[in-house]
Coordinates of C-alpha atoms in Angstrom, one line a residue:
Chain A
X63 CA 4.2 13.0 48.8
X64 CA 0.5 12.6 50.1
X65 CA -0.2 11.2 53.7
X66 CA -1.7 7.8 53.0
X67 CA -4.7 8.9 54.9
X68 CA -5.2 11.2 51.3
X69 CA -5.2 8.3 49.5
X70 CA -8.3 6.7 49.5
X71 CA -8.2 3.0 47.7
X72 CA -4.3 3.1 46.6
X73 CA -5.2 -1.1 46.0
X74 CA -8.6 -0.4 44.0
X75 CA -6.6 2.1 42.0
X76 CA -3.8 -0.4 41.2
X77 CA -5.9 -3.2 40.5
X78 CA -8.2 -1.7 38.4
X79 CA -4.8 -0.5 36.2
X80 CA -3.6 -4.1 36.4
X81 CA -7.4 -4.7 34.9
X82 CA -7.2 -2.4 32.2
X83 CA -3.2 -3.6 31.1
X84 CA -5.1 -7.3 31.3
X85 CA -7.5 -6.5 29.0
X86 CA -5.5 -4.8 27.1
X87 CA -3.0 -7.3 26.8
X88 CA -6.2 -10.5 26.1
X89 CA -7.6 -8.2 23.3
X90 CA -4.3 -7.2 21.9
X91 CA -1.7 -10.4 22.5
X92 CA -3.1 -12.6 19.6
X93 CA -3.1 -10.0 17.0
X94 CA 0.6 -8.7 17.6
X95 CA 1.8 -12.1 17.8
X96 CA 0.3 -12.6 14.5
X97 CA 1.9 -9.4 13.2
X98 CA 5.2 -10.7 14.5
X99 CA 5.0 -14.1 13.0
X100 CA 4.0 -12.7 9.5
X101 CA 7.0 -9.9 10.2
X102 CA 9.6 -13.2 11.0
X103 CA 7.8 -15.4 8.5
X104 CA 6.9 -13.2 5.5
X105 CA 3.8 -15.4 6.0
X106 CA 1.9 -12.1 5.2
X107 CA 0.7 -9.8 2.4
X108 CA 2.8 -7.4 0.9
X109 CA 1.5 -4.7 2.9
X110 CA 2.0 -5.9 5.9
X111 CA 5.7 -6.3 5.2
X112 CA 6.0 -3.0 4.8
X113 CA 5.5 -2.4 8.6
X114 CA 8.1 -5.1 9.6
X115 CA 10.1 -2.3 11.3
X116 CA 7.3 -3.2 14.3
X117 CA 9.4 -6.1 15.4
X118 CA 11.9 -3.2 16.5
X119 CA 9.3 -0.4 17.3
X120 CA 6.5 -2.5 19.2
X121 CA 9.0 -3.4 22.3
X122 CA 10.7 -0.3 22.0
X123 CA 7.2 1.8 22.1
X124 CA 6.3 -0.8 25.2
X125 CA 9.9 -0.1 27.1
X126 CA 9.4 3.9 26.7
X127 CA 6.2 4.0 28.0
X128 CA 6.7 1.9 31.2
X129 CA 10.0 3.5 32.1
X130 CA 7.4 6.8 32.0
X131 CA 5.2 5.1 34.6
X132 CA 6.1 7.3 37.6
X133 CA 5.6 10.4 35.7
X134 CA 2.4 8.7 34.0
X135 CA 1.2 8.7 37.7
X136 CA 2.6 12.3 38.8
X137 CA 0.2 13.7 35.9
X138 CA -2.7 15.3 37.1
X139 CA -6.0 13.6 36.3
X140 CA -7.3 15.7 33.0
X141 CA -10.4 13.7 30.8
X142 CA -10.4 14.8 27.6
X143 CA -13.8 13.6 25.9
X144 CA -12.6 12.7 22.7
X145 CA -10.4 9.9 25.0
X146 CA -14.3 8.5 25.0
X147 CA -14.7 8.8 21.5
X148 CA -11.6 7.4 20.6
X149 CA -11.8 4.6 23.0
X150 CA -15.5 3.5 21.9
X151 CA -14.5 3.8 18.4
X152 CA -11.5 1.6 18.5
X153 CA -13.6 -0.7 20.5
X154 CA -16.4 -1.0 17.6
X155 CA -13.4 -1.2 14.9
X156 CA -12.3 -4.1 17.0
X157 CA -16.0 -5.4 16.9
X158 CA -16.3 -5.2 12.9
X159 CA -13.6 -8.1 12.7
X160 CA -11.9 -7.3 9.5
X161 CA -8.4 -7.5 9.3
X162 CA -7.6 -3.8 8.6
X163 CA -9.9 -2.4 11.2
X164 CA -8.7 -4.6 13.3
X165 CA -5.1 -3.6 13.1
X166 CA -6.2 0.1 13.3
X167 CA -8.2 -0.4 16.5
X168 CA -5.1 -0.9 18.6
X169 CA -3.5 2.7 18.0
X170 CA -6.9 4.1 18.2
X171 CA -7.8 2.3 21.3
X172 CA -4.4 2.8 23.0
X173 CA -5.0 7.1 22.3
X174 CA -8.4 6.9 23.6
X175 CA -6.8 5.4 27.1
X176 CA -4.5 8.0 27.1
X177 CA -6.8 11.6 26.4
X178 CA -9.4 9.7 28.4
X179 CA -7.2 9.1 31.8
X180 CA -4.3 11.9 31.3
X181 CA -5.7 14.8 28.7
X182 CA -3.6 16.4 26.6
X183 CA -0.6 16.4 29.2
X184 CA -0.7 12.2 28.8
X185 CA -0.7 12.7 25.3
X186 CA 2.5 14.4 25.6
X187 CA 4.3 12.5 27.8
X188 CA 3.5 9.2 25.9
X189 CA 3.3 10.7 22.5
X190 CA 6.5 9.4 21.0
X191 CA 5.3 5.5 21.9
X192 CA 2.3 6.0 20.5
X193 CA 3.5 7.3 17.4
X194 CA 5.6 4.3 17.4
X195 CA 3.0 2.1 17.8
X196 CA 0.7 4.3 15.1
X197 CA 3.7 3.9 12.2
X198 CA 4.0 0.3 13.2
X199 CA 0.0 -0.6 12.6
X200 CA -0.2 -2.5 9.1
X201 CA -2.0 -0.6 6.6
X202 CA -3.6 -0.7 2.6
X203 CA -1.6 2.2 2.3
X204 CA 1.2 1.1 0.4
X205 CA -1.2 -0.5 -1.7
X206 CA -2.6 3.0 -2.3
X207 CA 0.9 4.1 -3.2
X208 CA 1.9 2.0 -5.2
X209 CA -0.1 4.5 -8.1
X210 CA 2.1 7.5 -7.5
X211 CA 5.4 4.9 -7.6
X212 CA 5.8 4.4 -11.1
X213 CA 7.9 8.2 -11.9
X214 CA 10.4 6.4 -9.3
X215 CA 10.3 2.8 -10.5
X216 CA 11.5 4.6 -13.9
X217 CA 14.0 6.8 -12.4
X218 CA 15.3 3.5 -11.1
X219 CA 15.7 1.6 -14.3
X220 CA 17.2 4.7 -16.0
X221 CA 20.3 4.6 -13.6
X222 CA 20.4 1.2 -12.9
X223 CA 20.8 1.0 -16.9
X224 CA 23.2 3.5 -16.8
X225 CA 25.4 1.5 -14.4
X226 CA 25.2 -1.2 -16.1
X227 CA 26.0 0.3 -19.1
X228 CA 29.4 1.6 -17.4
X229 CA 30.4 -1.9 -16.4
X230 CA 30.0 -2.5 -20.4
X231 CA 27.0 -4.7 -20.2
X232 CA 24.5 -4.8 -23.3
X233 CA 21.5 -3.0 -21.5
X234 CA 18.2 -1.1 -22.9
X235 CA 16.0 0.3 -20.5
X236 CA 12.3 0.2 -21.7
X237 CA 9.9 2.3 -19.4
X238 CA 10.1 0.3 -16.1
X239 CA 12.1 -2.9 -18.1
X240 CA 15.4 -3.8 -18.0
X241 CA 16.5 -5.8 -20.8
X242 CA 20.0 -7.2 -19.8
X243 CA 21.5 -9.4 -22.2
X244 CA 18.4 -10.6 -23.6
X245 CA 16.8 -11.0 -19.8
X246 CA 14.1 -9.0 -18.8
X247 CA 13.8 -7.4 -15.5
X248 CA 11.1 -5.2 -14.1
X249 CA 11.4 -2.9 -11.4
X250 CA 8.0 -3.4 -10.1
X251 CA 6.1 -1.4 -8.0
X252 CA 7.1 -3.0 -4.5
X253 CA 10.6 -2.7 -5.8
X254 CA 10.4 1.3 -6.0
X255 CA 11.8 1.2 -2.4
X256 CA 8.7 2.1 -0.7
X257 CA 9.8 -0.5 1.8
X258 CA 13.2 1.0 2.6
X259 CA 12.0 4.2 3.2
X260 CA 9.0 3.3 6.0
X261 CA 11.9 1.4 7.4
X262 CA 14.8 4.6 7.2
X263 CA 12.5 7.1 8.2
X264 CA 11.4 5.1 11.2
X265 CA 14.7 4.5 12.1
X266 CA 15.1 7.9 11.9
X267 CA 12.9 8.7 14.1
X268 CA 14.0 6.7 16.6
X269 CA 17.6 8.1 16.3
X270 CA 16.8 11.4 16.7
X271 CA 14.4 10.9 19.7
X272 CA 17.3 8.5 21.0
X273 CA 20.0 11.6 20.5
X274 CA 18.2 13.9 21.2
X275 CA 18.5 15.5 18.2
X276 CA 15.3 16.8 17.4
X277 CA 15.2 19.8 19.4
X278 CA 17.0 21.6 17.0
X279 CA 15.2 22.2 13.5
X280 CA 18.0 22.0 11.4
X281 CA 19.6 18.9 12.6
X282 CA 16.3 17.2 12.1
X283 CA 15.6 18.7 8.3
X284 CA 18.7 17.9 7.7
X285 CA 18.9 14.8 8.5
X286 CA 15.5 13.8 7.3
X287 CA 16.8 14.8 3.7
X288 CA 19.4 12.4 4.1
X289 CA 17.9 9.4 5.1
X290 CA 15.9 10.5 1.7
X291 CA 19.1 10.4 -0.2
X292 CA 20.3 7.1 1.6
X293 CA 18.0 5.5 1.5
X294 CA 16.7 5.9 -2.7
X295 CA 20.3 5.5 -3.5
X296 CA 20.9 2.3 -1.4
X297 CA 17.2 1.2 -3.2
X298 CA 19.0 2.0 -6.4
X299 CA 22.4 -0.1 -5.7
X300 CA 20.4 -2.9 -5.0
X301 CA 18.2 -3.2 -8.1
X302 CA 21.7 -2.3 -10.1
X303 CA 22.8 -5.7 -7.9
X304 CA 19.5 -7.7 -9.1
X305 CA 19.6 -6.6 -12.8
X306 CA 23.0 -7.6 -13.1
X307 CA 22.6 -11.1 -11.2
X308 CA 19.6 -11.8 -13.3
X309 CA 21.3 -10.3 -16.7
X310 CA 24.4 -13.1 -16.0
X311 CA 22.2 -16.1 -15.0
X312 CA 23.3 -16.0 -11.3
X313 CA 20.2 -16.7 -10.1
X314 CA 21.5 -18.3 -6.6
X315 CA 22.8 -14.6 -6.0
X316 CA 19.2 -13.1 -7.2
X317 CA 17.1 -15.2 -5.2
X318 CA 19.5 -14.2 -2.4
X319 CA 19.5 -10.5 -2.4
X320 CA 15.7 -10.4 -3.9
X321 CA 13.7 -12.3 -1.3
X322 CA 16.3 -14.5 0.8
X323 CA 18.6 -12.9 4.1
X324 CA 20.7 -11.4 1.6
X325 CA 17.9 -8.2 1.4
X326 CA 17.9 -8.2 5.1
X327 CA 21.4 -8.1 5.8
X328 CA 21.3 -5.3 3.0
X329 CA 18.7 -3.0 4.3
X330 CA 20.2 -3.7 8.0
X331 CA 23.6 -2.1 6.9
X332 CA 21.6 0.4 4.8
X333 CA 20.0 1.7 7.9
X334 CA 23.4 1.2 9.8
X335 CA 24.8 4.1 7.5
X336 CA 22.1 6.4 9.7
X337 CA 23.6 6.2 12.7
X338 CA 26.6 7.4 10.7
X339 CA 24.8 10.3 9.1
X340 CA 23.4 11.5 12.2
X341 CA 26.8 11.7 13.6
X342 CA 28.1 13.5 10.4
X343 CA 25.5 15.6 10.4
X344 CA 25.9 16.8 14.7
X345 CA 29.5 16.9 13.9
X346 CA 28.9 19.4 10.6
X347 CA 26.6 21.3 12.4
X348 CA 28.9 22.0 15.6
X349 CA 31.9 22.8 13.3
X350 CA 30.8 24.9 10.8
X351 CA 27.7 26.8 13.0
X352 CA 28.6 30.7 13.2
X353 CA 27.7 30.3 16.8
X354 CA 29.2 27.9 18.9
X355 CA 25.8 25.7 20.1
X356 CA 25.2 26.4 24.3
X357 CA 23.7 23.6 26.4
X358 CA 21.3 25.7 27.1
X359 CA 20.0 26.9 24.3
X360 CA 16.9 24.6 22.4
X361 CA 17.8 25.1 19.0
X362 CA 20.9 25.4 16.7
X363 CA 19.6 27.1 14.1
X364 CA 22.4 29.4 12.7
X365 CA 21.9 32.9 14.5
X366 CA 22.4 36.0 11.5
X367 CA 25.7 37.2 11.2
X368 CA 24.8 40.8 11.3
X369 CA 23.6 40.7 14.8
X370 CA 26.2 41.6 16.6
X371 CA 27.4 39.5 19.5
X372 CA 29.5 40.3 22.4
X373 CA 31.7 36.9 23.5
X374 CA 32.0 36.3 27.0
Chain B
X122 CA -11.2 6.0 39.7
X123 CA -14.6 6.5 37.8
X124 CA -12.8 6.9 34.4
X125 CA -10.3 4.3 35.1
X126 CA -13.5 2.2 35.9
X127 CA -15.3 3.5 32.5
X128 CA -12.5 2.7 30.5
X129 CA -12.0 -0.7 32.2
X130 CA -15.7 -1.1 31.4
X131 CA -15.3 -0.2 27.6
X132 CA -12.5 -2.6 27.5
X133 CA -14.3 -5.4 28.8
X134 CA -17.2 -4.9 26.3
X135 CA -14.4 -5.5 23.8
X136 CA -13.4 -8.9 25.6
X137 CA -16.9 -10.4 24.7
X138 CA -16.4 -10.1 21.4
X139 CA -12.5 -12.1 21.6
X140 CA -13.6 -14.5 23.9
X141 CA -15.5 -16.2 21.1
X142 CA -12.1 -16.1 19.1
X143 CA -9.8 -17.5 21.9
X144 CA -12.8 -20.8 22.0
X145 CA -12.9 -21.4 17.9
X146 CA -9.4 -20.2 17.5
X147 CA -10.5 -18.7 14.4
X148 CA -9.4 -14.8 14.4
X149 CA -10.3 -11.9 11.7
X150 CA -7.0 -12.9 9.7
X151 CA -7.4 -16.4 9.6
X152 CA -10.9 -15.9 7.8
X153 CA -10.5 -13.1 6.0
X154 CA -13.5 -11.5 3.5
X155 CA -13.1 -14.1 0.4
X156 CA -14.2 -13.3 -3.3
X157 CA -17.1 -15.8 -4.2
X158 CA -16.4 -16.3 -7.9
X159 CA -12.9 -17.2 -8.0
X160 CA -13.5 -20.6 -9.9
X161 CA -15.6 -18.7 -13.0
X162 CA -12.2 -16.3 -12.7
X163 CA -9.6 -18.2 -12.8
X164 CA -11.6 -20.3 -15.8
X165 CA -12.1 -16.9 -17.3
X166 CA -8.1 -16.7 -17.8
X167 CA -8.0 -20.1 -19.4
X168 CA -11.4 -19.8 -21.7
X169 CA -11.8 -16.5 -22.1
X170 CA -14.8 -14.5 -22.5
X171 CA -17.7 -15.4 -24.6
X172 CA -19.6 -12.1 -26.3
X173 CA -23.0 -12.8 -27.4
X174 CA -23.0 -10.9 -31.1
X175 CA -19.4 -11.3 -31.4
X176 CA -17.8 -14.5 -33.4
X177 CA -14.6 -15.7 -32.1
X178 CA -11.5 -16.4 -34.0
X179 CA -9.1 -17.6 -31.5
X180 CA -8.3 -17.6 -27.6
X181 CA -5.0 -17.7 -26.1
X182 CA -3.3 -17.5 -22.7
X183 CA 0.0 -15.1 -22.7
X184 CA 2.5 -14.1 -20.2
X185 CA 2.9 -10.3 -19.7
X186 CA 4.6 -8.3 -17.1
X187 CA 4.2 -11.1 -14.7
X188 CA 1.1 -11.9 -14.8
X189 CA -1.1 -14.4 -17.7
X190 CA -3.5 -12.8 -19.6
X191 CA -6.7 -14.5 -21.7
X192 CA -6.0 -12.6 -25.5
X193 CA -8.9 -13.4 -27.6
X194 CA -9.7 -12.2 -31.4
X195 CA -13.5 -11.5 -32.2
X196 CA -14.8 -10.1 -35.4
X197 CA -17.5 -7.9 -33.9
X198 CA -20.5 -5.9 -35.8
X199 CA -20.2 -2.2 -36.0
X200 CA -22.1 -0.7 -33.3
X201 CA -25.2 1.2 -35.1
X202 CA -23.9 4.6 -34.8
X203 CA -25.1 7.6 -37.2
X204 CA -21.7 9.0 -37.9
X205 CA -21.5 8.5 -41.9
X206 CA -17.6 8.0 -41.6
X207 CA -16.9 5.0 -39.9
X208 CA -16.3 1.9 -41.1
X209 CA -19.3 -0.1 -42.4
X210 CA -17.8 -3.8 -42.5
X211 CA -17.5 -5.7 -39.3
X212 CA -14.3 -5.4 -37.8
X213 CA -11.6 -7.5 -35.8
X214 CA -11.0 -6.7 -32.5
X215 CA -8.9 -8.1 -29.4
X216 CA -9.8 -8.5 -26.0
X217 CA -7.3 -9.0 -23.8
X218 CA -8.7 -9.8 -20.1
X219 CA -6.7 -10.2 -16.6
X220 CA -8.6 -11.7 -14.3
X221 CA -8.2 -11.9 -10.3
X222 CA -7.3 -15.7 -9.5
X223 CA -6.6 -15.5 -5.9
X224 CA -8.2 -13.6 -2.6
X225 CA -5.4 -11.7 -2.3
X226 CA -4.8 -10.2 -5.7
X227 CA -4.8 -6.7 -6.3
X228 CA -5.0 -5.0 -9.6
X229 CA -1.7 -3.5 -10.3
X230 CA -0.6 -0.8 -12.2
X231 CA -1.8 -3.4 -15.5
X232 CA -1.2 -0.7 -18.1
X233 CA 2.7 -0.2 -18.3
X234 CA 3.4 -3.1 -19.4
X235 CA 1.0 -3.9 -22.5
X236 CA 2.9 -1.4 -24.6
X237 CA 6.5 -2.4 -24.0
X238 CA 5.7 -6.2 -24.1
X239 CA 4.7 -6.1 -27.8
X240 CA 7.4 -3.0 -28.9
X241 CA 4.8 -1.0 -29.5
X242 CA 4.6 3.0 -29.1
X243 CA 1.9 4.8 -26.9
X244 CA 0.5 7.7 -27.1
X245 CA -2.7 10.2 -26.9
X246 CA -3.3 8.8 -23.4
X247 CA -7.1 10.2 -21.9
X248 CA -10.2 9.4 -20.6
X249 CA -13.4 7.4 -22.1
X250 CA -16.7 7.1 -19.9
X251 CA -19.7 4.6 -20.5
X252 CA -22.0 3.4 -18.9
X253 CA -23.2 -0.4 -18.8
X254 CA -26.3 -2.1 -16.9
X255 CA -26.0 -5.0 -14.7
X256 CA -28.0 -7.6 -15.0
X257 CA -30.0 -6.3 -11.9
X258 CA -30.9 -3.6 -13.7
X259 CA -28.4 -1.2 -12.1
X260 CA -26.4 1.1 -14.2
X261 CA -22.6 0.9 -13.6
X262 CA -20.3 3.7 -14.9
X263 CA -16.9 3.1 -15.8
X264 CA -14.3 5.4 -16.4
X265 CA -11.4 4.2 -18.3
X266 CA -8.0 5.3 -20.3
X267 CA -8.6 5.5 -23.6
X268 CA -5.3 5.5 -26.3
X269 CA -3.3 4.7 -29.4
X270 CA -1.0 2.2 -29.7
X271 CA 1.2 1.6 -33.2
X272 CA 4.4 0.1 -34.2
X273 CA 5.6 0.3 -38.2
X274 CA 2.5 -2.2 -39.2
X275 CA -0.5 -1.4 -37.1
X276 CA -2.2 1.3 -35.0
X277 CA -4.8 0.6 -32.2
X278 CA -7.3 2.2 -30.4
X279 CA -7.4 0.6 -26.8
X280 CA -9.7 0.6 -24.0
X281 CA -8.5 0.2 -20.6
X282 CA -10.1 -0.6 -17.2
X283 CA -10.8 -2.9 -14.1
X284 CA -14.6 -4.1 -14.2
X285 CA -15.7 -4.7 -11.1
X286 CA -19.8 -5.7 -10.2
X287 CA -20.5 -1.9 -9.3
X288 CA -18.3 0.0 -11.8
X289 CA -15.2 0.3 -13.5
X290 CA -12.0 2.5 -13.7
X291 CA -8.6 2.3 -15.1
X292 CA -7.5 3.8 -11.6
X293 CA -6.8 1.3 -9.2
X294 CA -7.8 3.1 -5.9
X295 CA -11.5 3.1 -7.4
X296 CA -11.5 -0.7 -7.1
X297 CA -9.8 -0.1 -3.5
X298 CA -12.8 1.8 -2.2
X299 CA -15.4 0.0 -3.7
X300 CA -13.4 -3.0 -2.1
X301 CA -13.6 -1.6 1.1
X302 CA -17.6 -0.8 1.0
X303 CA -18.1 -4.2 -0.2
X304 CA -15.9 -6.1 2.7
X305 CA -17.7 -3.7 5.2
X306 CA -21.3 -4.4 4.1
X307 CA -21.2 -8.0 2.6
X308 CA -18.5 -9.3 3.8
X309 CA -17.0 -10.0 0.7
X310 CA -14.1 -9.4 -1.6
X311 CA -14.8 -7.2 -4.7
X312 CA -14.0 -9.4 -7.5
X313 CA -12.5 -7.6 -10.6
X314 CA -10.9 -7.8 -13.7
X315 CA -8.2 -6.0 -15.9
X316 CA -9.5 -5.2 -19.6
X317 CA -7.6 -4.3 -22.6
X318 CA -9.8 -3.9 -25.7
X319 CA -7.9 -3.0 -28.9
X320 CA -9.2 -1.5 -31.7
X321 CA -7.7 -1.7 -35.2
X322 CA -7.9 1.7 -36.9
X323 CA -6.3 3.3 -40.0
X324 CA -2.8 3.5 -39.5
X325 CA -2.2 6.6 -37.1
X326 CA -5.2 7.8 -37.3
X327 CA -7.0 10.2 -35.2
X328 CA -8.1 8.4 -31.5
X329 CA -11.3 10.8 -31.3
X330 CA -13.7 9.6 -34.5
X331 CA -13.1 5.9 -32.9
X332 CA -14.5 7.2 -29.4
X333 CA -18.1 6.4 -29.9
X334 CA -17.2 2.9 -31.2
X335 CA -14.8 2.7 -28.6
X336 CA -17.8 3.8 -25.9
X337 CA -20.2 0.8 -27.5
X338 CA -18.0 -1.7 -27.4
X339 CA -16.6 -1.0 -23.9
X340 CA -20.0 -1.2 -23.0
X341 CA -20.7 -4.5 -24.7
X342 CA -17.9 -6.0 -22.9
X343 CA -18.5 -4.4 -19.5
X344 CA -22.3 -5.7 -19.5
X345 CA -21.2 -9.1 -20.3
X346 CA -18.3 -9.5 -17.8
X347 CA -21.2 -8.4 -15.2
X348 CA -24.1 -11.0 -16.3
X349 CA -21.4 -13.6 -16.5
X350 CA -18.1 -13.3 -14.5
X351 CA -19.2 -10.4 -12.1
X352 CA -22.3 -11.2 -10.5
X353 CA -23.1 -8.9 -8.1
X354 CA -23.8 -10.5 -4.3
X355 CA -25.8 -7.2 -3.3
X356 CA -28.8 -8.6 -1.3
X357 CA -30.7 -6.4 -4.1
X358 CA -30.6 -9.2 -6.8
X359 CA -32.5 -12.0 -6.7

């Protein structure tokens, strides 16, 4: 600790951070509520909804970064001049008042603040908030994606025909068309899971920051893959589920799962399983690893067999 | 302190442009860039498209893949071309045309669903480019997928694209861009619309000797969307 002699202007220091959390807070409050309302709402485009995993990611990315604030402080003060560049730019994004810039300003602005007070050793302390915040900005670019979807929107109707066709239901799959019993169902674009998987890999993020977990490699790979897997195959189940509903006339049961709760509840359990993979996967990992994993050590990647070990 | 007071300062140049926002109330997603012809549009589905040299036979409004098309049957002249082996009596074509009927409305991935809708096989799938002038003079190039369609009674030779007032392309990331350039200078949406042009030719006959034909009347179409549904807002025109 510094004498307070050392010190000079602890109280201009704090309120000009009070200032700059103020403003940030006037420029930024009206925009996130209105991401959060379209989020709760669906008032929003398409898009947007792809990004709903803010509503968990926004608070979470604001808790992380003020339970950092003493070390935040303890950093030594670095400027890094592309903070400037960063900073200015977000600020004439936020000038340009179009929706999209707009939304990108805050990330931009936010990592401007950072290199310009902090350097690179801000950076990365607050990195993982800020790349909560970044995946959490609404973009066109599942809009943009929606080109490359369509090898996966038929891979879906294959199997979900397939299933169907196991459960003995008259079913021809046409291209991106289901035809069950006479009904036609198309796995559209938006359907091709695009959704689910922002949502599961975000989620997945945040588990293995939360566990710890991605220090070692192979945990992280691994699980990655999975949440993959999971997540295409729950996407899969689902439109299996719709087909079917729409195929028997049960439309209460289609609008539920397609745009009511009943897609909510689904993807919430879908990206309950991950907790559960993580789990499998640290438990796999510590019983079947050649070397038993030591606290100390930063990564579990298998070490060869032919090196020769001594146990202690 | 002088950094923190910089990036204070930055911040607060920022502010003035909210404050406006917080006294109207009206923010960058309330009033959103908007396309300007949406009512000739969304009268374009219903009416369809009229084609100066071309006589109409019918109009029609059908459901397809989720969305309502205008289908309309013209007998159009044979484009003056010096190949001695096309056809030399006029020759019926349809038009099938998608337009945008709301701000929001993106062009999709139109193209899947044309074939399946009306049972019909696709194949020989590749590119076609033309080039059309606007009526500012301007010449606007479009780029669009060019290939056969038959089932046991007919074949086709279609013509696919989105128009839009500077261009054209069957990719829909083109439009994106040129979307993008158009809400950063003018403040506008780019309006557009999804075309299907279908050519009748011998029954599975070879896609290449209808190109050039395929080229003119692209072009025909293309030029008259632009003098009558696409009207370009550039500050250029008149």
């Amino acid at each position: 600790m510094l004498p307070p002699s050392i010190r000079p202007l602890p109280l201009g220091q704090n309120l000009l951070s009070a200032m700059m959390l103020g403003l940030l807070g006037v420029l930024y409050a009206p925009l996130l509520l209105h991401w959060a309302d379209g989020w709760l709402t669906k008032s929003i485009s398409i898009e947007h909804e792809y990004y709903s995993h803010g509503l968990i990611g926004l608070p979470l990315a604001a808790y992380l970064a003020w339970s950092d604030r003493d070390r935040w402080r303890q950093l030594p003060n670095q400027t890094h001049v592309l903070g400037m560049i960063c900073l200015v730019a977000g600020v004439v994004l936020y000038g340009v008042q179009l929706p999209d810039a707009l939304n990108l300003s805050l990330p931009l602005v936010l990592l401007g603040l950072i290199l310009w007070l902090k350097g690179t050793s801000g950076v990365r302390l607050l990195g993982f908030p800020l790349l909560l915040v970044a995946l959490a900005t609404p973009t066109p670019l599942p809009y943009l994606l929606t080109a490359y979807t369509l090898p996966l929107q038929r891979l879906i109707a294959l199997v979900a025909g397939l299933i169907l066709m196991q459960f003995g239901m008259d079913v021809r799959v046409e291209q991106i068309y289901l035809f069950v019993n006479g009904q036609i169902v198309e796995i559209a674009p938006y359907c091709a899971g695009l959704k689910m998987l922002f949502a599961s890999f975000y989620m997945g993020l945040i588990l293995l920051y939360w566990t710890g977990a991605w220090a070692s490699r192979l945990k992280t790979t691994t699980f990655l893959i999975g949440v993959l897997l999971v997540s295409t195959t729950a996407n899969i189940i689902r439109n299996t589920l719709l087909s079917y509903f729409h195929g028997t006339g049960r439309s209460q049961a289609f609008d539920w799962l397609h745009e009511g709760w009943g897609g909510d509840l689904y993807s919430a359990c879908a990206l309950g399983l991950l907790v559960f993979l993580l789990r499998g996967i640290e438990w796999a990992i510590a019983t079947w690893s050649p070397v038993p994993a030591s606290p100390s050590s930063m990564s579990d990647t298998p070490v060869p067999s032919s090196t020769p070990r001594s146990p202690r | 302190m002088v950094r923190l007071l910089a990036a204070v300062f930055v911040l607060a140049i920022a502010l003035t442009q909210a404050l406006p926002h917080y006294l109207t109330g009206e923010w960058a997603w309330t009033h959103p860039p908007q396309v300007k012809q949406l009512e000739q549009l969304q009268a374009l589905q219903k009416q369809g498209l009229t084609m100066p040299d071309w006589q109409p036979l019918s109009q029609e409004t059908m459901r397809l893949g989720g969305h309502r098309w205008s289908v309309q049957q013209f007998v159009a002249p044979t484009p003056h071309l010096p190949a001695p082996q096309l056809p030399t009596t006029d020759m019926t074509v349809v038009l099938m045309l998608r337009p945008q009927l709301e701000n929001t409305d993106q062009p999709q991935i139109d193209w899947v669903n044309i074939g399946s809708e009306f049972g019909w096989r696709a194949d020989a799938d590749r590119w076609i480019e033309f080039s059309a002038p606007s009526p500012a003079g301007h010449s606007t190039l479009v780029q669009a997928r060019f290939l056969r369609y038959w089932d046991h009674s007919q074949t086709y030779a279609a013509v696919q694209w989105y128009a839009w007032s500077n261009g054209g392309s069957a990719n829909a990331s083109r439009w994106f861009w040129a979307d993008q350039v158009s809400q950063w200078r003018d403040r506008q949406r780019m309006p557009w619309v999804a075309v299907n042009l279908l050519i009748p030719i011998e029954p599975l006959g070879e896609l290449d000797a209808t190109r050039a034909i395929a080229q003119s009347l692209g072009q025909t179409v293309q030029s008259t969307l632009l003098a009558t549904m696409l009207p370009s807002s550039n500050r250029l025109s008149p």
